[in-house]
């Protein structure tokens, strides 16, 4: 059945930053396939003045009605019309403070408070700024014009076509027509923006509030490199004449891929040499590359429906790492991908309360604490598996074919698989249908049967339950032999179980060689696990495989198929470990066990972590050096805090000494700033807290402020923690309130009171940005509900019925609570 579709929008806006209001007029040309007496558009929080039908220079007044619940504007034509139809709508709206739609962003520069008005439309908030058909497949062209104060700068997706003064002291800024695109990618903004730029065939710019734009040089230099890579890899030039990276003070997410006008949190695009760490630089580059990849995956080729949103986010996640790795291979980005993306995805997808990558429904998909790890992290990890299956060259050529075929249009998952199959001649669609079309992921169980391995699959969940699900799993095995030789063999597991010949003389075997497969591995042969431990300690395995063995083993602990003692004993093989990836994973796993454990279990975990991390710190040094590896710098900042948390006097004394320099207004290296601040807070009292409050107000660096927000969640003093609770809700900017709350949820001194604090401040927390409030629930409930499980479940039984949009995050949080409760009970007997 054909449907009414948009052809072109002309949007006129007059924002008033003094009153936080705007007036607007949209002229919309539509293609109406059959005679119709009305048309429905999406609208939210806008007041409509009048609607008109435009026909050959004539204007005819239309009736209209607004349904707030359906977010719908019905325009009633004076007569039935069809074909190309033009309507004009006058309206007014609020420049709101919700970080959605057309909203205000507050910044402070040299003590002066300033506001900008900017937009954030994904997934479906364009309707808050102009009446539209607010769905990704409803692509059209756009012309935007704004009337603003002469001292302000207006920005949009495209370059300025015309700027002229008006008699009332304002100016009209008109922008070039856009390519055909979706409403969620439209951007417009106005404020006191300054630019630095890199002229070229495509003009590249960084925009920021006055006084900060010079901090955009690092991002601008990387953007030029990344654009060169993307244009070469995808085989299609970037289609606009300019591309802006825009720093926004108040921003709910990390960044947003608006075509030609990418918006960011300040700390993800502005580089401060005094507080941006190596980890911060890496994060900036990955996010810039992620958003740049969207200019092709999402903007040029758009998902046909929201269920195919993964075609945007999974590719952007994948290329966010791939682009950076191309220019900085020494950063070992694909190793960081395993811990940051694959591990995060597996931990989320190991719950019964999960989703398929291709989320069913289609009309609306909310990116939140429940869905994001699946759409972004799991999707990117599965694409890495696909690349390994078809080969790098076939993968690239398949993507080029896909982009050429569907540019300026819409596509589905099937369209992608078809392109990859055509190039690779492999059954990609058959393999991928169960990876993206069903929830969960597999565990491959491995048993030795003479000279063969019995490989069996089942769905991996922490709370085990029968499942008939199957996947087509590409499996690669590294086999070790007694003479020191190794051999790699591969198979495609197409059923519940299969045999793989490795030879009777095989000494040991490592399944998922290189960790490219998205599955857990369980070894039923204890002798093999012992032999793999020897390979770990002897350095015969690459760091990715050393990571995979211990991380899979800890996953089995969480599932109940291995004991915590078995995991801690296996870690003895890592006593000489120097690589960042396995050590970062071990640190995360030990902290998880430390928080859940009690009494002697916590002491045992602390002793293990303290011994291991002190040894690592002695080897790499407590103080950063100019010529050390990028990965070493990132690792130190993590394990300095971990070592102190686990009771290392050396680590604590070092951090307290460096923190004393900060109290004297002296500097510490950016690569240890966060851990030094964390330890300083953990050891500090009221005066230390007041220093953080004052420093937070005076700091001009969002990187430094983020470090301080993490640190204030680490205080242990009960009186100070009471002050922290009030400070977070009353003084921390809305965009960042969730940050210290997440840290508090892992602070042993804070955990006992956080559930009561949550209940007492429920109405305040509910006013957070929806995504931030979901993060609060996901952080607090699984840990702070321990010991009061029945009370927590009873509360959410009623609350979930009243808050339908929170159902998914509540369910996953309660399931995590159940997993943690079971683990804590089982560890009491250790």
mmCIF file with all atom_site columns, C-alpha atoms in Angstrom, residues 383-534:
data_model
loop_
_atom_site.group_PDB
_atom_site.id
_atom_site.type_symbol
_atom_site.label_atom_id
_atom_site.label_alt_id
_atom_site.label_comp_id
_atom_site.label_asym_id
_atom_site.label_entity_id
_atom_site.label_seq_id
_atom_site.pdbx_PDB_ins_code
_atom_site.Cartn_x
_atom_site.Cartn_y
_atom_site.Cartn_z
_atom_site.occupancy
_atom_site.B_iso_or_equiv
_atom_site.pdbx_formal_charge
_atom_site.auth_seq_id
_atom_site.auth_comp_id
_atom_site.auth_asym_id
_atom_site.auth_atom_id
_atom_site.pdbx_PDB_model_num
ATOM 1   C CA . UNK A 1 383 ? 30.341 -7.575  12.235 1.00 0.00 ? 383 UNK A CA 1
ATOM 2   C CA . UNK A 1 384 ? 33.907 -8.351  13.307 1.00 0.00 ? 384 UNK A CA 1
ATOM 3   C CA . UNK A 1 385 ? 32.937 -12.019 13.160 1.00 0.00 ? 385 UNK A CA 1
ATOM 4   C CA . UNK A 1 386 ? 31.452 -11.552 9.679  1.00 0.00 ? 386 UNK A CA 1
ATOM 5   C CA . UNK A 1 387 ? 34.638 -9.868  8.459  1.00 0.00 ? 387 UNK A CA 1
ATOM 6   C CA . UNK A 1 388 ? 36.622 -12.830 9.748  1.00 0.00 ? 388 UNK A CA 1
ATOM 7   C CA . UNK A 1 389 ? 34.251 -15.235 7.999  1.00 0.00 ? 389 UNK A CA 1
ATOM 8   C CA . UNK A 1 390 ? 34.205 -13.641 4.519  1.00 0.00 ? 390 UNK A CA 1
ATOM 9   C CA . UNK A 1 391 ? 37.673 -12.069 4.631  1.00 0.00 ? 391 UNK A CA 1
ATOM 10  C CA . UNK A 1 392 ? 38.731 -8.411  4.850  1.00 0.00 ? 392 UNK A CA 1
ATOM 11  C CA . UNK A 1 393 ? 38.741 -7.741  1.097  1.00 0.00 ? 393 UNK A CA 1
ATOM 12  C CA . UNK A 1 394 ? 35.335 -9.338  0.429  1.00 0.00 ? 394 UNK A CA 1
ATOM 13  C CA . UNK A 1 395 ? 33.926 -7.489  3.450  1.00 0.00 ? 395 UNK A CA 1
ATOM 14  C CA . UNK A 1 396 ? 35.095 -4.122  2.083  1.00 0.00 ? 396 UNK A CA 1
ATOM 15  C CA . UNK A 1 397 ? 33.878 -4.807  -1.460 1.00 0.00 ? 397 UNK A CA 1
ATOM 16  C CA . UNK A 1 398 ? 30.523 -6.004  -0.136 1.00 0.00 ? 398 UNK A CA 1
ATOM 17  C CA . UNK A 1 399 ? 30.077 -2.805  1.855  1.00 0.00 ? 399 UNK A CA 1
ATOM 18  C CA . UNK A 1 400 ? 30.994 -0.704  -1.168 1.00 0.00 ? 400 UNK A CA 1
ATOM 19  C CA . UNK A 1 401 ? 28.334 -2.510  -3.209 1.00 0.00 ? 401 UNK A CA 1
ATOM 20  C CA . UNK A 1 402 ? 25.772 -2.032  -0.445 1.00 0.00 ? 402 UNK A CA 1
ATOM 21  C CA . UNK A 1 403 ? 26.484 1.718   -0.174 1.00 0.00 ? 403 UNK A CA 1
ATOM 22  C CA . UNK A 1 404 ? 26.456 2.283   -3.952 1.00 0.00 ? 404 UNK A CA 1
ATOM 23  C CA . UNK A 1 405 ? 23.189 0.417   -4.374 1.00 0.00 ? 405 UNK A CA 1
ATOM 24  C CA . UNK A 1 406 ? 21.221 2.160   -1.612 1.00 0.00 ? 406 UNK A CA 1
ATOM 25  C CA . UNK A 1 407 ? 22.798 5.631   -1.386 1.00 0.00 ? 407 UNK A CA 1
ATOM 26  C CA . UNK A 1 408 ? 20.260 8.371   -0.594 1.00 0.00 ? 408 UNK A CA 1
ATOM 27  C CA . UNK A 1 409 ? 17.736 5.612   0.049  1.00 0.00 ? 409 UNK A CA 1
ATOM 28  C CA . UNK A 1 410 ? 16.842 3.052   2.694  1.00 0.00 ? 410 UNK A CA 1
ATOM 29  C CA . UNK A 1 411 ? 17.960 -0.525  3.291  1.00 0.00 ? 411 UNK A CA 1
ATOM 30  C CA . UNK A 1 412 ? 17.305 -3.603  5.421  1.00 0.00 ? 412 UNK A CA 1
ATOM 31  C CA . UNK A 1 413 ? 19.493 -6.348  6.874  1.00 0.00 ? 413 UNK A CA 1
ATOM 32  C CA . UNK A 1 414 ? 18.676 -8.562  3.894  1.00 0.00 ? 414 UNK A CA 1
ATOM 33  C CA . UNK A 1 415 ? 20.081 -5.931  1.527  1.00 0.00 ? 415 UNK A CA 1
ATOM 34  C CA . UNK A 1 416 ? 23.412 -6.004  3.373  1.00 0.00 ? 416 UNK A CA 1
ATOM 35  C CA . UNK A 1 417 ? 23.663 -9.800  3.397  1.00 0.00 ? 417 UNK A CA 1
ATOM 36  C CA . UNK A 1 418 ? 22.798 -9.911  -0.292 1.00 0.00 ? 418 UNK A CA 1
ATOM 37  C CA . UNK A 1 419 ? 25.691 -7.574  -1.107 1.00 0.00 ? 419 UNK A CA 1
ATOM 38  C CA . UNK A 1 420 ? 28.163 -9.529  1.016  1.00 0.00 ? 420 UNK A CA 1
ATOM 39  C CA . UNK A 1 421 ? 27.015 -12.852 -0.475 1.00 0.00 ? 421 UNK A CA 1
ATOM 40  C CA . UNK A 1 422 ? 27.365 -11.559 -4.010 1.00 0.00 ? 422 UNK A CA 1
ATOM 41  C CA . UNK A 1 423 ? 30.972 -10.545 -3.398 1.00 0.00 ? 423 UNK A CA 1
ATOM 42  C CA . UNK A 1 424 ? 32.124 -13.387 -1.123 1.00 0.00 ? 424 UNK A CA 1
ATOM 43  C CA . UNK A 1 425 ? 30.109 -16.318 -2.577 1.00 0.00 ? 425 UNK A CA 1
ATOM 44  C CA . UNK A 1 426 ? 29.517 -17.457 1.016  1.00 0.00 ? 426 UNK A CA 1
ATOM 45  C CA . UNK A 1 427 ? 26.115 -18.124 2.675  1.00 0.00 ? 427 UNK A CA 1
ATOM 46  C CA . UNK A 1 428 ? 26.226 -14.959 4.759  1.00 0.00 ? 428 UNK A CA 1
ATOM 47  C CA . UNK A 1 429 ? 22.455 -14.619 5.045  1.00 0.00 ? 429 UNK A CA 1
ATOM 48  C CA . UNK A 1 430 ? 22.003 -18.159 6.338  1.00 0.00 ? 430 UNK A CA 1
ATOM 49  C CA . UNK A 1 431 ? 24.738 -17.681 8.912  1.00 0.00 ? 431 UNK A CA 1
ATOM 50  C CA . UNK A 1 432 ? 23.674 -14.229 10.066 1.00 0.00 ? 432 UNK A CA 1
ATOM 51  C CA . UNK A 1 433 ? 19.920 -14.720 10.314 1.00 0.00 ? 433 UNK A CA 1
ATOM 52  C CA . UNK A 1 434 ? 20.231 -16.412 13.686 1.00 0.00 ? 434 UNK A CA 1
ATOM 53  C CA . UNK A 1 435 ? 22.913 -14.000 14.918 1.00 0.00 ? 435 UNK A CA 1
ATOM 54  C CA . UNK A 1 436 ? 20.793 -10.884 14.426 1.00 0.00 ? 436 UNK A CA 1
ATOM 55  C CA . UNK A 1 437 ? 17.289 -12.380 14.432 1.00 0.00 ? 437 UNK A CA 1
ATOM 56  C CA . UNK A 1 438 ? 17.239 -14.142 17.797 1.00 0.00 ? 438 UNK A CA 1
ATOM 57  C CA . UNK A 1 439 ? 18.231 -13.018 21.292 1.00 0.00 ? 439 UNK A CA 1
ATOM 58  C CA . UNK A 1 440 ? 21.251 -14.309 23.131 1.00 0.00 ? 440 UNK A CA 1
ATOM 59  C CA . UNK A 1 441 ? 24.477 -15.958 21.984 1.00 0.00 ? 441 UNK A CA 1
ATOM 60  C CA . UNK A 1 442 ? 26.074 -19.389 22.264 1.00 0.00 ? 442 UNK A CA 1
ATOM 61  C CA . UNK A 1 443 ? 28.452 -21.148 24.588 1.00 0.00 ? 443 UNK A CA 1
ATOM 62  C CA . UNK A 1 444 ? 30.659 -23.748 22.936 1.00 0.00 ? 444 UNK A CA 1
ATOM 63  C CA . UNK A 1 445 ? 31.406 -26.637 25.273 1.00 0.00 ? 445 UNK A CA 1
ATOM 64  C CA . UNK A 1 446 ? 34.600 -28.528 24.473 1.00 0.00 ? 446 UNK A CA 1
ATOM 65  C CA . UNK A 1 447 ? 35.383 -32.126 25.453 1.00 0.00 ? 447 UNK A CA 1
ATOM 66  C CA . UNK A 1 448 ? 38.276 -34.370 24.409 1.00 0.00 ? 448 UNK A CA 1
ATOM 67  C CA . UNK A 1 449 ? 37.359 -37.657 22.755 1.00 0.00 ? 449 UNK A CA 1
ATOM 68  C CA . UNK A 1 450 ? 40.629 -39.344 21.851 1.00 0.00 ? 450 UNK A CA 1
ATOM 69  C CA . UNK A 1 451 ? 42.126 -37.503 18.898 1.00 0.00 ? 451 UNK A CA 1
ATOM 70  C CA . UNK A 1 452 ? 38.996 -35.381 18.416 1.00 0.00 ? 452 UNK A CA 1
ATOM 71  C CA . UNK A 1 453 ? 37.235 -32.527 20.105 1.00 0.00 ? 453 UNK A CA 1
ATOM 72  C CA . UNK A 1 454 ? 33.513 -32.722 20.761 1.00 0.00 ? 454 UNK A CA 1
ATOM 73  C CA . UNK A 1 455 ? 32.188 -29.205 20.147 1.00 0.00 ? 455 UNK A CA 1
ATOM 74  C CA . UNK A 1 456 ? 28.662 -28.612 21.437 1.00 0.00 ? 456 UNK A CA 1
ATOM 75  C CA . UNK A 1 457 ? 26.592 -25.451 21.583 1.00 0.00 ? 457 UNK A CA 1
ATOM 76  C CA . UNK A 1 458 ? 23.881 -24.078 23.826 1.00 0.00 ? 458 UNK A CA 1
ATOM 77  C CA . UNK A 1 459 ? 22.660 -20.614 24.671 1.00 0.00 ? 459 UNK A CA 1
ATOM 78  C CA . UNK A 1 460 ? 24.807 -18.937 27.305 1.00 0.00 ? 460 UNK A CA 1
ATOM 79  C CA . UNK A 1 461 ? 22.944 -17.338 30.195 1.00 0.00 ? 461 UNK A CA 1
ATOM 80  C CA . UNK A 1 462 ? 24.046 -16.620 33.745 1.00 0.00 ? 462 UNK A CA 1
ATOM 81  C CA . UNK A 1 463 ? 20.817 -18.147 35.036 1.00 0.00 ? 463 UNK A CA 1
ATOM 82  C CA . UNK A 1 464 ? 20.877 -21.375 33.059 1.00 0.00 ? 464 UNK A CA 1
ATOM 83  C CA . UNK A 1 465 ? 17.658 -22.655 31.485 1.00 0.00 ? 465 UNK A CA 1
ATOM 84  C CA . UNK A 1 466 ? 16.826 -25.129 28.703 1.00 0.00 ? 466 UNK A CA 1
ATOM 85  C CA . UNK A 1 467 ? 17.015 -23.660 25.199 1.00 0.00 ? 467 UNK A CA 1
ATOM 86  C CA . UNK A 1 468 ? 16.702 -25.141 21.718 1.00 0.00 ? 468 UNK A CA 1
ATOM 87  C CA . UNK A 1 469 ? 18.363 -22.161 20.029 1.00 0.00 ? 469 UNK A CA 1
ATOM 88  C CA . UNK A 1 470 ? 21.187 -22.807 17.583 1.00 0.00 ? 470 UNK A CA 1
ATOM 89  C CA . UNK A 1 471 ? 23.688 -20.654 15.730 1.00 0.00 ? 471 UNK A CA 1
ATOM 90  C CA . UNK A 1 472 ? 25.984 -21.199 12.770 1.00 0.00 ? 472 UNK A CA 1
ATOM 91  C CA . UNK A 1 473 ? 29.292 -20.643 14.527 1.00 0.00 ? 473 UNK A CA 1
ATOM 92  C CA . UNK A 1 474 ? 32.619 -20.145 12.733 1.00 0.00 ? 474 UNK A CA 1
ATOM 93  C CA . UNK A 1 475 ? 35.134 -21.828 15.049 1.00 0.00 ? 475 UNK A CA 1
ATOM 94  C CA . UNK A 1 476 ? 38.907 -21.608 14.914 1.00 0.00 ? 476 UNK A CA 1
ATOM 95  C CA . UNK A 1 477 ? 41.063 -23.755 17.211 1.00 0.00 ? 477 UNK A CA 1
ATOM 96  C CA . UNK A 1 478 ? 44.756 -23.438 17.994 1.00 0.00 ? 478 UNK A CA 1
ATOM 97  C CA . UNK A 1 479 ? 46.238 -26.831 18.863 1.00 0.00 ? 479 UNK A CA 1
ATOM 98  C CA . UNK A 1 480 ? 49.478 -27.304 20.823 1.00 0.00 ? 480 UNK A CA 1
ATOM 99  C CA . UNK A 1 481 ? 51.681 -30.369 20.435 1.00 0.00 ? 481 UNK A CA 1
ATOM 100 C CA . UNK A 1 482 ? 54.373 -31.838 22.647 1.00 0.00 ? 482 UNK A CA 1
ATOM 101 C CA . UNK A 1 483 ? 57.210 -30.878 20.307 1.00 0.00 ? 483 UNK A CA 1
ATOM 102 C CA . UNK A 1 484 ? 56.388 -27.200 20.700 1.00 0.00 ? 484 UNK A CA 1
ATOM 103 C CA . UNK A 1 485 ? 54.573 -26.965 17.380 1.00 0.00 ? 485 UNK A CA 1
ATOM 104 C CA . UNK A 1 486 ? 51.128 -25.406 16.955 1.00 0.00 ? 486 UNK A CA 1
ATOM 105 C CA . UNK A 1 487 ? 48.482 -25.783 14.282 1.00 0.00 ? 487 UNK A CA 1
ATOM 106 C CA . UNK A 1 488 ? 45.313 -23.817 13.571 1.00 0.00 ? 488 UNK A CA 1
ATOM 107 C CA . UNK A 1 489 ? 42.189 -25.556 12.310 1.00 0.00 ? 489 UNK A CA 1
ATOM 108 C CA . UNK A 1 490 ? 38.693 -24.260 11.582 1.00 0.00 ? 490 UNK A CA 1
ATOM 109 C CA . UNK A 1 491 ? 35.155 -25.536 11.231 1.00 0.00 ? 491 UNK A CA 1
ATOM 110 C CA . UNK A 1 492 ? 31.596 -24.225 10.995 1.00 0.00 ? 492 UNK A CA 1
ATOM 111 C CA . UNK A 1 493 ? 29.432 -25.572 13.799 1.00 0.00 ? 493 UNK A CA 1
ATOM 112 C CA . UNK A 1 494 ? 26.064 -26.011 12.067 1.00 0.00 ? 494 UNK A CA 1
ATOM 113 C CA . UNK A 1 495 ? 24.243 -28.210 14.580 1.00 0.00 ? 495 UNK A CA 1
ATOM 114 C CA . UNK A 1 496 ? 24.092 -28.880 18.293 1.00 0.00 ? 496 UNK A CA 1
ATOM 115 C CA . UNK A 1 497 ? 27.327 -30.867 18.238 1.00 0.00 ? 497 UNK A CA 1
ATOM 116 C CA . UNK A 1 498 ? 30.161 -31.950 15.976 1.00 0.00 ? 498 UNK A CA 1
ATOM 117 C CA . UNK A 1 499 ? 33.576 -33.639 16.106 1.00 0.00 ? 499 UNK A CA 1
ATOM 118 C CA . UNK A 1 500 ? 36.806 -31.913 15.085 1.00 0.00 ? 500 UNK A CA 1
ATOM 119 C CA . UNK A 1 501 ? 39.946 -33.968 14.480 1.00 0.00 ? 501 UNK A CA 1
ATOM 120 C CA . UNK A 1 502 ? 43.038 -32.536 16.203 1.00 0.00 ? 502 UNK A CA 1
ATOM 121 C CA . UNK A 1 503 ? 45.196 -35.676 16.440 1.00 0.00 ? 503 UNK A CA 1
ATOM 122 C CA . UNK A 1 504 ? 45.897 -38.030 19.309 1.00 0.00 ? 504 UNK A CA 1
ATOM 123 C CA . UNK A 1 505 ? 49.222 -36.327 20.052 1.00 0.00 ? 505 UNK A CA 1
ATOM 124 C CA . UNK A 1 506 ? 47.617 -32.920 20.784 1.00 0.00 ? 506 UNK A CA 1
ATOM 125 C CA . UNK A 1 507 ? 48.771 -31.572 24.136 1.00 0.00 ? 507 UNK A CA 1
ATOM 126 C CA . UNK A 1 508 ? 46.295 -28.698 24.533 1.00 0.00 ? 508 UNK A CA 1
ATOM 127 C CA . UNK A 1 509 ? 43.840 -26.640 22.516 1.00 0.00 ? 509 UNK A CA 1
ATOM 128 C CA . UNK A 1 510 ? 42.535 -23.072 22.586 1.00 0.00 ? 510 UNK A CA 1
ATOM 129 C CA . UNK A 1 511 ? 39.079 -22.596 21.055 1.00 0.00 ? 511 UNK A CA 1
ATOM 130 C CA . UNK A 1 512 ? 38.146 -19.207 19.512 1.00 0.00 ? 512 UNK A CA 1
ATOM 131 C CA . UNK A 1 513 ? 41.701 -18.509 18.451 1.00 0.00 ? 513 UNK A CA 1
ATOM 132 C CA . UNK A 1 514 ? 42.190 -14.761 18.111 1.00 0.00 ? 514 UNK A CA 1
ATOM 133 C CA . UNK A 1 515 ? 38.851 -14.138 19.870 1.00 0.00 ? 515 UNK A CA 1
ATOM 134 C CA . UNK A 1 516 ? 37.026 -13.123 16.681 1.00 0.00 ? 516 UNK A CA 1
ATOM 135 C CA . UNK A 1 517 ? 33.987 -15.300 17.484 1.00 0.00 ? 517 UNK A CA 1
ATOM 136 C CA . UNK A 1 518 ? 31.105 -13.994 19.564 1.00 0.00 ? 518 UNK A CA 1
ATOM 137 C CA . UNK A 1 519 ? 30.701 -16.936 21.930 1.00 0.00 ? 519 UNK A CA 1
ATOM 138 C CA . UNK A 1 520 ? 31.833 -18.199 25.312 1.00 0.00 ? 520 UNK A CA 1
ATOM 139 C CA . UNK A 1 521 ? 34.001 -21.300 25.633 1.00 0.00 ? 521 UNK A CA 1
ATOM 140 C CA . UNK A 1 522 ? 33.689 -23.879 28.405 1.00 0.00 ? 522 UNK A CA 1
ATOM 141 C CA . UNK A 1 523 ? 36.443 -26.499 28.711 1.00 0.00 ? 523 UNK A CA 1
ATOM 142 C CA . UNK A 1 524 ? 35.234 -29.730 30.306 1.00 0.00 ? 524 UNK A CA 1
ATOM 143 C CA . UNK A 1 525 ? 38.789 -31.146 30.305 1.00 0.00 ? 525 UNK A CA 1
ATOM 144 C CA . UNK A 1 526 ? 40.588 -29.927 33.446 1.00 0.00 ? 526 UNK A CA 1
ATOM 145 C CA . UNK A 1 527 ? 43.909 -31.204 32.098 1.00 0.00 ? 527 UNK A CA 1
ATOM 146 C CA . UNK A 1 528 ? 43.526 -28.938 29.058 1.00 0.00 ? 528 UNK A CA 1
ATOM 147 C CA . UNK A 1 529 ? 42.814 -25.909 31.243 1.00 0.00 ? 529 UNK A CA 1
ATOM 148 C CA . UNK A 1 530 ? 45.968 -26.609 33.258 1.00 0.00 ? 530 UNK A CA 1
ATOM 149 C CA . UNK A 1 531 ? 47.987 -26.902 30.054 1.00 0.00 ? 531 UNK A CA 1
ATOM 150 C CA . UNK A 1 532 ? 46.513 -23.664 28.736 1.00 0.00 ? 532 UNK A CA 1
ATOM 151 C CA . UNK A 1 533 ? 47.571 -22.047 31.997 1.00 0.00 ? 533 UNK A CA 1
ATOM 152 C CA . UNK A 1 534 ? 51.136 -23.134 31.265 1.00 0.00 ? 534 UNK A CA 1
#
